[in-house]
C-alpha positions as a Markdown table, in Angstrom:
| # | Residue | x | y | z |
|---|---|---|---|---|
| 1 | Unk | -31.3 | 26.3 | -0.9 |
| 2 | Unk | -29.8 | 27.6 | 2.2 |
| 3 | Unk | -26.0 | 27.1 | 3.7 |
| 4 | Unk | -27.0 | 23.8 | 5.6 |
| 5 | Unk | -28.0 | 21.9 | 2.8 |
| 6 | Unk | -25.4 | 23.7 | 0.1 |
| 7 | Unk | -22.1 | 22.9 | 1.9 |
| 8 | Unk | -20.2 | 23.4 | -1.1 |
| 9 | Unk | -21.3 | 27.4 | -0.7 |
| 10 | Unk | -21.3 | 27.8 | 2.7 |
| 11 | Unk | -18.6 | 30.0 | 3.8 |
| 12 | Unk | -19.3 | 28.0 | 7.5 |
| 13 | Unk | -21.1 | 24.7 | 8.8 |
| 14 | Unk | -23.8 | 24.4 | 11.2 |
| 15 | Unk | -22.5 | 23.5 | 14.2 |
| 16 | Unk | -23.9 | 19.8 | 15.1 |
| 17 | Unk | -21.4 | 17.3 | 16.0 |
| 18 | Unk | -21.6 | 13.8 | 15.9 |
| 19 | Unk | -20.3 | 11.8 | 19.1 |
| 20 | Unk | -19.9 | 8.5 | 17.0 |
| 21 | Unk | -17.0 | 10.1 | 14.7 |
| 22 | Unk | -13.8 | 11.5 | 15.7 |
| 23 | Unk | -13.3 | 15.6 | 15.6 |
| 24 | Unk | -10.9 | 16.7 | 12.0 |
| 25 | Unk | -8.8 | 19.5 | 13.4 |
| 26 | Unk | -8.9 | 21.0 | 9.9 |
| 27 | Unk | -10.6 | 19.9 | 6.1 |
| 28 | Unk | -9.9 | 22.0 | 3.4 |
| 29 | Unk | -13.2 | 21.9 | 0.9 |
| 30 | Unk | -13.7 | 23.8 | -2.1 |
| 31 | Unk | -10.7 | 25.9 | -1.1 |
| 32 | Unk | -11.9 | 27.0 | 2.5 |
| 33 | Unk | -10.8 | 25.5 | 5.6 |
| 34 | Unk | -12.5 | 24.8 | 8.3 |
| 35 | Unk | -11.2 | 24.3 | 11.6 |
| 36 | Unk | -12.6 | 22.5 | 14.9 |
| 37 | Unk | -15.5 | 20.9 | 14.2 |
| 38 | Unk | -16.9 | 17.1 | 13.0 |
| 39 | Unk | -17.3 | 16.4 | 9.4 |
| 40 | Unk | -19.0 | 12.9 | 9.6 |
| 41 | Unk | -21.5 | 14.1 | 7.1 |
| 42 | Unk | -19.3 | 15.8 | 5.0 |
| 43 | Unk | -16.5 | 12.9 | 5.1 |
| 44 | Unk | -19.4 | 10.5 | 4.2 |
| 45 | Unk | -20.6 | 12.7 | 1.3 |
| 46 | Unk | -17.4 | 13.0 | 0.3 |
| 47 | Unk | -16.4 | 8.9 | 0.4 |
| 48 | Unk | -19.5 | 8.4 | -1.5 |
| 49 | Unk | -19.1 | 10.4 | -4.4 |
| 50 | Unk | -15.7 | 9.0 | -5.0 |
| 51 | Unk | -17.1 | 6.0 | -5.1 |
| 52 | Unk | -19.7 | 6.6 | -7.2 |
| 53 | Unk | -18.5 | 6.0 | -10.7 |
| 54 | Unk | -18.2 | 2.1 | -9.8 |
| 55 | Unk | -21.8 | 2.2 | -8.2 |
| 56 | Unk | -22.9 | 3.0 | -11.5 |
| 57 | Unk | -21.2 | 0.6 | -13.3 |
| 58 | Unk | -24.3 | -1.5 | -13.4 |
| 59 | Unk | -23.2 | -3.8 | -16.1 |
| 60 | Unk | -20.1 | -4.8 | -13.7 |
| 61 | Unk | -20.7 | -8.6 | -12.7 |
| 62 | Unk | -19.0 | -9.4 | -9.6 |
| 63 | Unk | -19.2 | -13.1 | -8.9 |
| 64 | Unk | -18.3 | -14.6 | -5.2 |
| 65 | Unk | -16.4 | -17.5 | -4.9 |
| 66 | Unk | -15.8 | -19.9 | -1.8 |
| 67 | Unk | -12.6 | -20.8 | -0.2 |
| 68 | Unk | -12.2 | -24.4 | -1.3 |
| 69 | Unk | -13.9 | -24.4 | -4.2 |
| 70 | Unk | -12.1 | -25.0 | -7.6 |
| 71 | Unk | -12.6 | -22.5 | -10.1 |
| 72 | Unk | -11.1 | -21.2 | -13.6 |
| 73 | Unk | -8.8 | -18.4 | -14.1 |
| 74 | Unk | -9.1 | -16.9 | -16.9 |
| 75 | Unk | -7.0 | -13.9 | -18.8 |
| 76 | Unk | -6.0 | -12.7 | -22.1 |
| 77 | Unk | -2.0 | -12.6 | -23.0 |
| 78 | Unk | 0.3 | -9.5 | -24.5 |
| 79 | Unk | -0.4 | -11.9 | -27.9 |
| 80 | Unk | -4.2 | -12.3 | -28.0 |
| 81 | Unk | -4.6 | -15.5 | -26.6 |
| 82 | Unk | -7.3 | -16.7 | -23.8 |
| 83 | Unk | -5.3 | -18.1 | -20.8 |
| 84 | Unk | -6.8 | -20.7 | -18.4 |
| 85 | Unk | -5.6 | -22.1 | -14.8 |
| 86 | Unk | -8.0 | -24.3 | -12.8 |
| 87 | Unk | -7.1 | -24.4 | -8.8 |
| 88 | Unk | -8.8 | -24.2 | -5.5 |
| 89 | Unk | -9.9 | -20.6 | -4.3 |
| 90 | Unk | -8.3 | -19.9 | -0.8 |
| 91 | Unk | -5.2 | -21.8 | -2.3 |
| 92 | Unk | -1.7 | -20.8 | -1.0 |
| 93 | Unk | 1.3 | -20.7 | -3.9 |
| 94 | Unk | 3.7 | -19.1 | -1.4 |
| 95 | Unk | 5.9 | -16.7 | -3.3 |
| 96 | Unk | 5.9 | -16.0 | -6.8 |
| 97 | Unk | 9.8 | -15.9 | -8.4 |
| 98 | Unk | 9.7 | -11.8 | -7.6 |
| 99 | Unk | 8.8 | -12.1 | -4.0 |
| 100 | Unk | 5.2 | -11.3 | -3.9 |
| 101 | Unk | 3.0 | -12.8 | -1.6 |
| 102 | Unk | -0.1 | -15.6 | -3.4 |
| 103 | Unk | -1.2 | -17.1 | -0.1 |
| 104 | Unk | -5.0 | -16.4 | -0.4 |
| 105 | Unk | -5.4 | -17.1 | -4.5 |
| 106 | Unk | -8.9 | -15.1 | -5.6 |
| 107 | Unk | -8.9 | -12.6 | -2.1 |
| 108 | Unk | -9.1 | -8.9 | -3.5 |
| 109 | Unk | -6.1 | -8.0 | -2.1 |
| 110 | Unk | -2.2 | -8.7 | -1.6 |
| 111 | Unk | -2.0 | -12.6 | 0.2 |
| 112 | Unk | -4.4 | -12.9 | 3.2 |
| 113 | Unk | -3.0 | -10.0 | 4.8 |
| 114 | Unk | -2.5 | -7.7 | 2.6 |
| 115 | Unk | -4.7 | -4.4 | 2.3 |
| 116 | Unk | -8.4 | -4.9 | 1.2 |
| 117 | Unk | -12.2 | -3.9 | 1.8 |
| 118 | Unk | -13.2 | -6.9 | 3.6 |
| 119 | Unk | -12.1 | -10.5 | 2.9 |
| 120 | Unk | -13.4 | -10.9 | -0.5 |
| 121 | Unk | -13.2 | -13.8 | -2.9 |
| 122 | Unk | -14.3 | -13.0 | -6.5 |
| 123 | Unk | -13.7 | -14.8 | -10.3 |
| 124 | Unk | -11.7 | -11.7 | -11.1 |
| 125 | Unk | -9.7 | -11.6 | -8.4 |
| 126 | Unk | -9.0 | -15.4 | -8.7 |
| 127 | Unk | -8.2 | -14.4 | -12.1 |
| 128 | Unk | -5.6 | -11.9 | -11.4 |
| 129 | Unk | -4.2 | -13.4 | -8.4 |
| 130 | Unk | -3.3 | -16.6 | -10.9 |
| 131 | Unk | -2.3 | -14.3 | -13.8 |
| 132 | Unk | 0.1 | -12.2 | -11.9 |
| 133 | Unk | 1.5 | -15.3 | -10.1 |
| 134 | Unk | 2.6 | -16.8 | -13.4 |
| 135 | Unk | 4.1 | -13.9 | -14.9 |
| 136 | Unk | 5.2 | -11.9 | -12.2 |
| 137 | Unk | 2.8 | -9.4 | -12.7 |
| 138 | Unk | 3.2 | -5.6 | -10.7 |
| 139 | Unk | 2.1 | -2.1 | -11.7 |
| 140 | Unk | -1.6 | -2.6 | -11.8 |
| 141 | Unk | -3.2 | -2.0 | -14.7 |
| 142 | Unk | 0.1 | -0.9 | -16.7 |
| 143 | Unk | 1.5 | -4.7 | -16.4 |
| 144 | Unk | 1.7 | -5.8 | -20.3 |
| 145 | Unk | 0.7 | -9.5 | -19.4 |
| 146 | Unk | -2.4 | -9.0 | -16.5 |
| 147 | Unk | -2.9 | -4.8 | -16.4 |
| 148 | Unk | -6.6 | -5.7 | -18.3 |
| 149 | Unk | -7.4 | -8.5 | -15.0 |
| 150 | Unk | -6.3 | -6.5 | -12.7 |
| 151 | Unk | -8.7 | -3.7 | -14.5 |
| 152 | Unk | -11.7 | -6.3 | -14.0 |
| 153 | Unk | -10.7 | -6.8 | -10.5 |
| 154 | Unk | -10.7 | -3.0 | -9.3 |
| 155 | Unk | -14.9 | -3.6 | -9.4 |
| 156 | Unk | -14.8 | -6.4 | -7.3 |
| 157 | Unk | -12.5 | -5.1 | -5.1 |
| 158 | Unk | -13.8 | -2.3 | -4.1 |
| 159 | Unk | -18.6 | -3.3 | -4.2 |
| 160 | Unk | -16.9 | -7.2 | -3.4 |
| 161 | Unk | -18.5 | -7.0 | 0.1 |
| 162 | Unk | -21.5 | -5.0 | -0.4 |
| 163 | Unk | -22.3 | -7.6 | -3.1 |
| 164 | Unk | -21.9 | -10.5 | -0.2 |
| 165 | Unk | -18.6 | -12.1 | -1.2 |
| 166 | Unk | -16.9 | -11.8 | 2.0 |
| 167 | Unk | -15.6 | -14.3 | 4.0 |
| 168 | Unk | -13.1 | -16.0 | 6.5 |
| 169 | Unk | -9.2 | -16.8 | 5.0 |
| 170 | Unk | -8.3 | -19.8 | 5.1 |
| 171 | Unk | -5.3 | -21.2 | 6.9 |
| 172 | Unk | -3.8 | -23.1 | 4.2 |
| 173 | Unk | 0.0 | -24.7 | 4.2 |
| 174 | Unk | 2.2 | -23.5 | 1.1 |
| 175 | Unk | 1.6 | -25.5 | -2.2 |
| 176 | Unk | 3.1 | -24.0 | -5.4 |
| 177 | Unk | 1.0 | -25.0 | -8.3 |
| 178 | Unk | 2.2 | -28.2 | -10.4 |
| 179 | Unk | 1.0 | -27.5 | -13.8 |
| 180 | Unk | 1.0 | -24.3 | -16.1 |
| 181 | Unk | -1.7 | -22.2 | -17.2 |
| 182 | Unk | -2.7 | -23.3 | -20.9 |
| 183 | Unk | -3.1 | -20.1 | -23.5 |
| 184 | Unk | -5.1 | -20.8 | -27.3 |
């Protein structure tokens, strides 16, 4: 194969740039830097294969949700034990008692406004988002009480809205749950 369709052993690219991206000044790849020229291709080639690993999940089962619908959360505890909440997907709980933000319950991301790839509503995220409310949940997968729902969520939130799952947030007044989750 020639240099044009080997980047990774070129020692330059072809020069072809793409008006629809904006110029990199400089990328360094496979320890060379190149300087001055558009890298749409190679940006895109590069974004893909990180993503890659999730793509080929396969077995990863992303289910969409609809603001306003009720749904179950559902999470394992430190102890063993299967956790359930049932509430309304969209809902708003306001601030959980260390400050973080639950006003878009099930939305792959922090709140409504938080960073995320689309507007997504998902089962795992809904589980998460209810699960790290109660418990006050923070470092991701490292949290002892909802490190393994976060873990489900990271599929979701990244393939959420290629799978379709994506939609408006909803406008939704502050209402802190009234009841508990219930763990067996």
């Amino acid at each position: 194969m020639g240099c044009e369709r080997r980047l990774e052993s070129c020692s330059r690219l072809p020069a072809r740039p793409n008006k629809s991206t904006t110029p990199i000044s400089s990328v360094n790849y496979n320890k060379q830097t190149y300087s001055g020229r558009t890298f749409s291709t190679m940006v895109a080639i590069t974004n893909l294969l990180a993503i890659m690993p999730l793509l080929q999940l396969g077995t990863a089962a992303i289910t969409c949700l609809k603001v306003g619908q009720t749904a179950t959360a559902v999470w394992k505890n430190p102890a063993g034990k299967t956790c359930r909440f049932t509430g309304v997907v969209g809902s708003n709980f306001g601030k959980n008692a260390i400050g973080s933000d639950y006003s878009c319950n099930g939305r792959c991301g922090a709140g409504c406004s938080g960073v995320a790839v689309g507007n997504v509503y998902t089962q795992d995220c809904f589980s998460h988002d209810i699960c790290s409310y109660f418990h006050s949940a923070s470092g991701g997968s490292s949290d002892p009480n909802c490190g393994p729902a976060f873990d489900d969520a990271v599929d979701d939130t990244a393939l959420g809205a290629i799978r379709g799952c994506g939609q408006t947030n909803p406008s939704n007044p502050i209402s802190p749950p009234t009841s508990q989750p219930v763990c067996s």
